[in-house]
Short mmCIF file of N, CA and C in Angstrom, two decimals:
data_model
loop_
_atom_site.label_atom_id
_atom_site.label_comp_id
_atom_site.label_asym_id
_atom_site.label_seq_id
_atom_site.Cartn_x
_atom_site.Cartn_y
_atom_site.Cartn_z
N ASP G 1134 -2.02 2.68 -21.04
CA ASP G 1134 -2.75 2.34 -19.82
C ASP G 1134 -1.81 2.37 -18.64
N VAL G 1135 -2.39 2.69 -17.49
CA VAL G 1135 -1.63 2.68 -16.25
C VAL G 1135 -1.32 1.24 -15.88
N GLN G 1136 -0.09 1.01 -15.47
CA GLN G 1136 0.32 -0.29 -14.99
C GLN G 1136 0.97 -0.15 -13.62
N VAL G 1137 0.70 -1.11 -12.77
CA VAL G 1137 1.23 -1.13 -11.43
C VAL G 1137 1.92 -2.47 -11.20
N GLU G 1138 3.15 -2.41 -10.75
CA GLU G 1138 3.90 -3.62 -10.48
C GLU G 1138 4.49 -3.54 -9.08
N GLU G 1139 4.25 -4.56 -8.29
CA GLU G 1139 4.69 -4.52 -6.91
C GLU G 1139 5.59 -5.71 -6.58
N SER G 1140 6.36 -5.52 -5.52
CA SER G 1140 7.28 -6.54 -5.08
C SER G 1140 7.61 -6.29 -3.61
N GLY G 1141 8.37 -7.19 -3.03
CA GLY G 1141 8.89 -6.98 -1.70
C GLY G 1141 8.34 -7.88 -0.62
N GLY G 1142 7.35 -8.69 -0.93
CA GLY G 1142 6.80 -9.59 0.07
C GLY G 1142 7.78 -10.69 0.43
N GLY G 1143 7.43 -11.43 1.45
CA GLY G 1143 8.27 -12.52 1.89
C GLY G 1143 7.80 -13.06 3.21
N SER G 1144 8.61 -13.92 3.81
CA SER G 1144 8.31 -14.54 5.09
C SER G 1144 9.30 -14.05 6.14
N VAL G 1145 8.77 -13.58 7.25
CA VAL G 1145 9.60 -13.09 8.35
C VAL G 1145 9.03 -13.56 9.67
N GLN G 1146 9.85 -13.52 10.69
CA GLN G 1146 9.38 -13.77 12.04
C GLN G 1146 8.76 -12.50 12.62
N ALA G 1147 7.89 -12.69 13.60
CA ALA G 1147 7.31 -11.54 14.29
C ALA G 1147 8.41 -10.61 14.77
N GLY G 1148 8.19 -9.33 14.55
CA GLY G 1148 9.18 -8.33 14.89
C GLY G 1148 10.08 -7.94 13.74
N GLY G 1149 10.03 -8.68 12.66
CA GLY G 1149 10.84 -8.39 11.50
C GLY G 1149 10.24 -7.30 10.64
N SER G 1150 10.95 -6.97 9.57
CA SER G 1150 10.55 -5.89 8.69
C SER G 1150 10.59 -6.32 7.24
N LEU G 1151 9.75 -5.71 6.45
CA LEU G 1151 9.76 -5.85 5.00
C LEU G 1151 9.47 -4.48 4.39
N ARG G 1152 9.92 -4.30 3.17
CA ARG G 1152 9.58 -3.10 2.42
C ARG G 1152 8.94 -3.51 1.10
N LEU G 1153 7.70 -3.11 0.91
CA LEU G 1153 7.00 -3.35 -0.33
C LEU G 1153 7.22 -2.18 -1.27
N SER G 1154 7.39 -2.49 -2.54
CA SER G 1154 7.56 -1.48 -3.57
C SER G 1154 6.42 -1.55 -4.56
N CYS G 1155 6.03 -0.40 -5.05
CA CYS G 1155 4.97 -0.32 -6.06
C CYS G 1155 5.41 0.68 -7.12
N ALA G 1156 5.62 0.20 -8.32
CA ALA G 1156 6.07 1.03 -9.42
C ALA G 1156 4.91 1.31 -10.36
N VAL G 1157 4.75 2.57 -10.73
CA VAL G 1157 3.65 3.02 -11.58
C VAL G 1157 4.21 3.48 -12.91
N SER G 1158 3.58 3.08 -13.98
CA SER G 1158 3.94 3.55 -15.31
C SER G 1158 2.68 3.92 -16.08
N GLY G 1159 2.84 4.79 -17.06
CA GLY G 1159 1.73 5.15 -17.92
C GLY G 1159 0.86 6.28 -17.43
N TYR G 1160 1.34 7.05 -16.45
CA TYR G 1160 0.58 8.17 -15.93
C TYR G 1160 1.51 9.34 -15.68
N ARG G 1161 1.07 10.54 -16.05
CA ARG G 1161 1.95 11.71 -16.05
C ARG G 1161 1.73 12.64 -14.86
N TYR G 1162 0.66 12.50 -14.12
CA TYR G 1162 0.27 13.47 -13.12
C TYR G 1162 0.33 12.88 -11.71
N SER G 1163 -0.06 13.69 -10.74
CA SER G 1163 -0.05 13.22 -9.36
C SER G 1163 -1.10 12.13 -9.16
N TYR G 1164 -0.84 11.26 -8.21
CA TYR G 1164 -1.74 10.13 -8.01
C TYR G 1164 -1.60 9.57 -6.60
N PHE G 1165 -2.62 8.84 -6.23
CA PHE G 1165 -2.60 8.07 -4.99
C PHE G 1165 -2.03 6.69 -5.26
N ILE G 1166 -1.23 6.23 -4.33
CA ILE G 1166 -0.80 4.84 -4.29
C ILE G 1166 -1.02 4.31 -2.88
N GLY G 1167 -1.59 3.14 -2.79
CA GLY G 1167 -1.79 2.54 -1.48
C GLY G 1167 -1.78 1.04 -1.56
N TRP G 1168 -1.97 0.43 -0.40
CA TRP G 1168 -2.00 -1.03 -0.31
C TRP G 1168 -3.26 -1.50 0.41
N PHE G 1169 -3.89 -2.48 -0.18
CA PHE G 1169 -4.96 -3.22 0.44
C PHE G 1169 -4.45 -4.63 0.71
N ARG G 1170 -5.03 -5.29 1.70
CA ARG G 1170 -4.61 -6.65 1.99
C ARG G 1170 -5.80 -7.57 2.16
N GLN G 1171 -5.55 -8.84 1.88
CA GLN G 1171 -6.58 -9.86 1.98
C GLN G 1171 -5.98 -11.08 2.65
N SER G 1172 -6.64 -11.56 3.69
CA SER G 1172 -6.21 -12.75 4.38
C SER G 1172 -7.42 -13.58 4.75
N PRO G 1173 -7.22 -14.89 4.97
CA PRO G 1173 -8.36 -15.74 5.33
C PRO G 1173 -9.07 -15.26 6.58
N GLY G 1174 -10.38 -15.24 6.52
CA GLY G 1174 -11.19 -14.85 7.66
C GLY G 1174 -11.31 -13.36 7.89
N LYS G 1175 -10.73 -12.56 7.02
CA LYS G 1175 -10.80 -11.12 7.16
C LYS G 1175 -11.31 -10.49 5.88
N GLU G 1176 -11.96 -9.35 6.04
CA GLU G 1176 -12.41 -8.60 4.88
C GLU G 1176 -11.23 -7.97 4.17
N HIS G 1177 -11.45 -7.74 2.89
CA HIS G 1177 -10.49 -6.96 2.13
C HIS G 1177 -10.32 -5.61 2.81
N GLU G 1178 -9.10 -5.24 3.13
CA GLU G 1178 -8.83 -4.14 4.03
C GLU G 1178 -7.80 -3.18 3.46
N GLY G 1179 -8.16 -1.91 3.40
CA GLY G 1179 -7.17 -0.89 3.09
C GLY G 1179 -6.22 -0.72 4.25
N VAL G 1180 -4.95 -0.56 3.96
CA VAL G 1180 -3.91 -0.53 4.98
C VAL G 1180 -3.23 0.83 5.07
N ALA G 1181 -2.74 1.32 3.97
CA ALA G 1181 -1.95 2.54 3.98
C ALA G 1181 -1.89 3.12 2.58
N GLY G 1182 -1.65 4.41 2.50
CA GLY G 1182 -1.52 5.03 1.20
C GLY G 1182 -0.92 6.41 1.26
N ILE G 1183 -0.58 6.90 0.09
CA ILE G 1183 -0.03 8.24 -0.05
C ILE G 1183 -0.76 8.94 -1.18
N GLY G 1184 -1.27 10.14 -0.91
CA GLY G 1184 -2.08 10.86 -1.88
C GLY G 1184 -1.25 11.63 -2.88
N GLY G 1185 -1.96 12.24 -3.81
CA GLY G 1185 -1.29 13.03 -4.82
C GLY G 1185 -0.51 14.21 -4.27
N ASP G 1186 -0.91 14.70 -3.11
CA ASP G 1186 -0.19 15.80 -2.45
C ASP G 1186 0.84 15.30 -1.46
N ASP G 1187 1.10 13.99 -1.46
CA ASP G 1187 2.05 13.31 -0.59
C ASP G 1187 1.58 13.21 0.86
N SER G 1188 0.31 13.49 1.11
CA SER G 1188 -0.25 13.17 2.40
C SER G 1188 -0.30 11.65 2.56
N THR G 1189 -0.15 11.17 3.78
CA THR G 1189 -0.13 9.73 4.02
C THR G 1189 -1.18 9.34 5.05
N PHE G 1190 -1.55 8.09 4.98
CA PHE G 1190 -2.51 7.54 5.92
C PHE G 1190 -2.20 6.09 6.18
N THR G 1191 -2.33 5.70 7.44
CA THR G 1191 -2.26 4.30 7.82
C THR G 1191 -3.38 3.99 8.79
N ILE G 1192 -3.91 2.78 8.69
CA ILE G 1192 -4.97 2.38 9.62
C ILE G 1192 -4.39 2.19 11.01
N ARG G 1193 -5.27 2.24 12.01
CA ARG G 1193 -4.83 2.23 13.40
C ARG G 1193 -4.00 1.01 13.75
N SER G 1194 -4.35 -0.14 13.19
CA SER G 1194 -3.66 -1.36 13.58
C SER G 1194 -2.20 -1.40 13.14
N VAL G 1195 -1.82 -0.55 12.20
CA VAL G 1195 -0.44 -0.52 11.75
C VAL G 1195 0.23 0.82 12.03
N LYS G 1196 -0.48 1.70 12.71
CA LYS G 1196 0.08 3.02 13.04
C LYS G 1196 1.36 2.84 13.84
N ASP G 1197 2.36 3.62 13.50
CA ASP G 1197 3.67 3.60 14.14
C ASP G 1197 4.49 2.38 13.78
N ARG G 1198 3.98 1.54 12.90
CA ARG G 1198 4.74 0.40 12.41
C ARG G 1198 4.96 0.45 10.90
N PHE G 1199 3.95 0.88 10.19
CA PHE G 1199 4.02 0.96 8.73
C PHE G 1199 4.16 2.41 8.30
N PHE G 1200 4.98 2.65 7.29
CA PHE G 1200 5.21 3.99 6.79
C PHE G 1200 5.24 3.99 5.28
N VAL G 1201 4.56 4.99 4.70
CA VAL G 1201 4.47 5.11 3.26
C VAL G 1201 5.35 6.27 2.79
N SER G 1202 6.04 6.05 1.68
CA SER G 1202 6.81 7.11 1.07
C SER G 1202 6.78 6.93 -0.44
N ARG G 1203 7.30 7.93 -1.14
CA ARG G 1203 7.28 7.87 -2.60
C ARG G 1203 8.49 8.59 -3.17
N ASP G 1204 9.04 8.01 -4.20
CA ASP G 1204 10.07 8.65 -4.99
C ASP G 1204 9.38 9.13 -6.27
N ASN G 1205 9.05 10.41 -6.32
CA ASN G 1205 8.28 10.92 -7.45
C ASN G 1205 9.04 10.85 -8.76
N ALA G 1206 10.34 11.03 -8.71
CA ALA G 1206 11.14 10.98 -9.92
C ALA G 1206 11.11 9.60 -10.55
N LYS G 1207 11.03 8.57 -9.72
CA LYS G 1207 11.04 7.20 -10.22
C LYS G 1207 9.66 6.59 -10.32
N ASN G 1208 8.64 7.31 -9.85
CA ASN G 1208 7.28 6.78 -9.81
C ASN G 1208 7.21 5.46 -9.06
N VAL G 1209 7.87 5.42 -7.94
CA VAL G 1209 7.86 4.24 -7.08
C VAL G 1209 7.42 4.65 -5.69
N ALA G 1210 6.49 3.92 -5.13
CA ALA G 1210 6.07 4.11 -3.75
C ALA G 1210 6.52 2.93 -2.91
N TYR G 1211 6.67 3.18 -1.62
CA TYR G 1211 7.18 2.16 -0.72
C TYR G 1211 6.29 2.07 0.51
N LEU G 1212 6.10 0.86 0.96
CA LEU G 1212 5.46 0.61 2.24
C LEU G 1212 6.48 -0.08 3.13
N GLN G 1213 7.04 0.68 4.05
CA GLN G 1213 7.97 0.12 5.02
C GLN G 1213 7.17 -0.46 6.17
N MET G 1214 7.33 -1.75 6.39
CA MET G 1214 6.58 -2.47 7.41
C MET G 1214 7.55 -2.95 8.48
N ASN G 1215 7.44 -2.37 9.66
CA ASN G 1215 8.30 -2.71 10.78
C ASN G 1215 7.50 -3.43 11.86
N ASN G 1216 8.22 -4.15 12.70
CA ASN G 1216 7.60 -4.88 13.80
C ASN G 1216 6.39 -5.67 13.32
N LEU G 1217 6.59 -6.43 12.28
CA LEU G 1217 5.49 -7.21 11.71
C LEU G 1217 4.98 -8.23 12.70
N GLN G 1218 3.68 -8.44 12.66
CA GLN G 1218 3.01 -9.37 13.54
C GLN G 1218 2.24 -10.39 12.73
N PRO G 1219 1.94 -11.56 13.32
CA PRO G 1219 1.22 -12.59 12.55
C PRO G 1219 -0.08 -12.09 11.93
N GLU G 1220 -0.76 -11.18 12.59
CA GLU G 1220 -2.01 -10.67 12.04
C GLU G 1220 -1.80 -9.82 10.79
N ASP G 1221 -0.57 -9.46 10.49
CA ASP G 1221 -0.27 -8.75 9.25
C ASP G 1221 -0.15 -9.69 8.06
N THR G 1222 -0.16 -10.99 8.31
CA THR G 1222 -0.06 -11.96 7.23
C THR G 1222 -1.22 -11.78 6.26
N ALA G 1223 -0.91 -11.59 5.01
CA ALA G 1223 -1.93 -11.35 4.00
C ALA G 1223 -1.27 -11.24 2.64
N MET G 1224 -2.11 -11.29 1.62
CA MET G 1224 -1.70 -10.88 0.30
C MET G 1224 -1.91 -9.38 0.21
N TYR G 1225 -0.87 -8.66 -0.12
CA TYR G 1225 -0.93 -7.21 -0.23
C TYR G 1225 -1.01 -6.80 -1.69
N PHE G 1226 -1.96 -5.94 -1.99
CA PHE G 1226 -2.19 -5.47 -3.35
C PHE G 1226 -1.97 -3.97 -3.42
N CYS G 1227 -1.09 -3.55 -4.28
CA CYS G 1227 -0.88 -2.14 -4.54
C CYS G 1227 -2.02 -1.60 -5.39
N ALA G 1228 -2.44 -0.36 -5.10
CA ALA G 1228 -3.60 0.23 -5.76
C ALA G 1228 -3.30 1.65 -6.20
N PHE G 1229 -3.73 1.97 -7.41
CA PHE G 1229 -3.50 3.28 -8.02
C PHE G 1229 -4.82 4.01 -8.23
N SER G 1230 -4.83 5.32 -7.94
CA SER G 1230 -5.96 6.16 -8.29
C SER G 1230 -5.48 7.54 -8.70
N SER G 1231 -6.00 8.03 -9.80
CA SER G 1231 -5.73 9.39 -10.25
C SER G 1231 -6.65 10.41 -9.60
N ARG G 1232 -7.59 9.97 -8.78
CA ARG G 1232 -8.67 10.82 -8.28
C ARG G 1232 -8.53 11.18 -6.81
N VAL G 1233 -7.44 10.80 -6.19
CA VAL G 1233 -7.26 11.03 -4.76
C VAL G 1233 -6.04 11.90 -4.54
N ASN G 1234 -6.27 13.08 -3.99
CA ASN G 1234 -5.17 14.00 -3.74
C ASN G 1234 -4.79 13.98 -2.27
N ASN G 1235 -5.54 14.70 -1.44
CA ASN G 1235 -5.33 14.67 -0.01
C ASN G 1235 -6.11 13.50 0.58
N ILE G 1236 -5.46 12.71 1.42
CA ILE G 1236 -6.13 11.56 2.00
C ILE G 1236 -6.16 11.67 3.52
N GLN G 1237 -7.30 11.35 4.08
CA GLN G 1237 -7.47 11.22 5.51
C GLN G 1237 -7.98 9.84 5.88
N ASN G 1238 -8.30 9.08 4.87
CA ASN G 1238 -8.71 7.69 5.00
C ASN G 1238 -8.32 6.96 3.74
N MET G 1239 -8.40 5.64 3.78
CA MET G 1239 -8.21 4.89 2.56
C MET G 1239 -9.38 5.13 1.62
N PRO G 1240 -9.11 5.28 0.34
CA PRO G 1240 -10.21 5.50 -0.60
C PRO G 1240 -11.02 4.23 -0.82
N SER G 1241 -12.24 4.45 -1.27
CA SER G 1241 -13.06 3.32 -1.66
C SER G 1241 -12.40 2.57 -2.81
N ARG G 1242 -12.61 1.27 -2.83
CA ARG G 1242 -12.07 0.47 -3.93
C ARG G 1242 -12.65 0.89 -5.27
N SER G 1243 -13.81 1.55 -5.24
CA SER G 1243 -14.40 2.02 -6.49
C SER G 1243 -13.56 3.10 -7.15
N LEU G 1244 -12.69 3.75 -6.39
CA LEU G 1244 -11.82 4.79 -6.93
C LEU G 1244 -10.51 4.23 -7.48
N ILE G 1245 -10.26 2.98 -7.24
CA ILE G 1245 -9.02 2.37 -7.69
C ILE G 1245 -9.10 2.06 -9.17
N GLU G 1246 -8.13 2.53 -9.92
CA GLU G 1246 -8.13 2.38 -11.36
C GLU G 1246 -7.16 1.33 -11.88
N ALA G 1247 -6.21 0.96 -11.07
CA ALA G 1247 -5.28 -0.09 -11.46
C ALA G 1247 -4.76 -0.77 -10.21
N TRP G 1248 -4.53 -2.07 -10.33
CA TRP G 1248 -4.07 -2.89 -9.22
C TRP G 1248 -2.77 -3.59 -9.56
N GLY G 1249 -1.92 -3.73 -8.57
CA GLY G 1249 -0.78 -4.58 -8.71
C GLY G 1249 -1.19 -6.04 -8.64
N GLN G 1250 -0.24 -6.90 -8.93
CA GLN G 1250 -0.54 -8.33 -9.01
C GLN G 1250 -0.62 -9.00 -7.64
N GLY G 1251 -0.19 -8.32 -6.61
CA GLY G 1251 -0.20 -8.86 -5.27
C GLY G 1251 1.14 -9.43 -4.87
N THR G 1252 1.46 -9.29 -3.60
CA THR G 1252 2.67 -9.88 -3.05
C THR G 1252 2.35 -10.41 -1.66
N GLN G 1253 2.80 -11.62 -1.39
CA GLN G 1253 2.45 -12.30 -0.14
C GLN G 1253 3.38 -11.89 0.98
N VAL G 1254 2.79 -11.54 2.11
CA VAL G 1254 3.53 -11.27 3.34
C VAL G 1254 3.10 -12.30 4.37
N THR G 1255 4.06 -13.05 4.89
CA THR G 1255 3.78 -14.07 5.89
C THR G 1255 4.64 -13.81 7.11
N VAL G 1256 4.00 -13.71 8.26
CA VAL G 1256 4.69 -13.42 9.51
C VAL G 1256 4.44 -14.56 10.48
N SER G 1257 5.49 -15.18 10.94
CA SER G 1257 5.38 -16.30 11.86
C SER G 1257 5.66 -15.83 13.28
N SER G 1258 5.04 -16.50 14.24
CA SER G 1258 5.23 -16.15 15.63
C SER G 1258 6.49 -16.77 16.20
#
């Protein structure tokens, strides 16, 4: 079975940076990896991802601040989060899909086949 393990969350002041990591095991082919986040008072929200063809997408609110990359040899994806703001505070969940190649938007959660355990990001003002 596909397994996803994530890490990298923490507490930072506004303007700080964090890098989230998502490691995938149990899958041999190209795949999508992305992050969804959940915070009080907000809907579950797709944030950023990288498709099987290494295309990337970030939502407007994090454009030019968050960047997705992947080390294909290690099956690890990264979400570099710069200039973090309090509104970025959330539990971030890494998400895997074998069905998403080129991405122009975050995929539906119905396409997600495996989830990471979540990592908390807290940004103070």
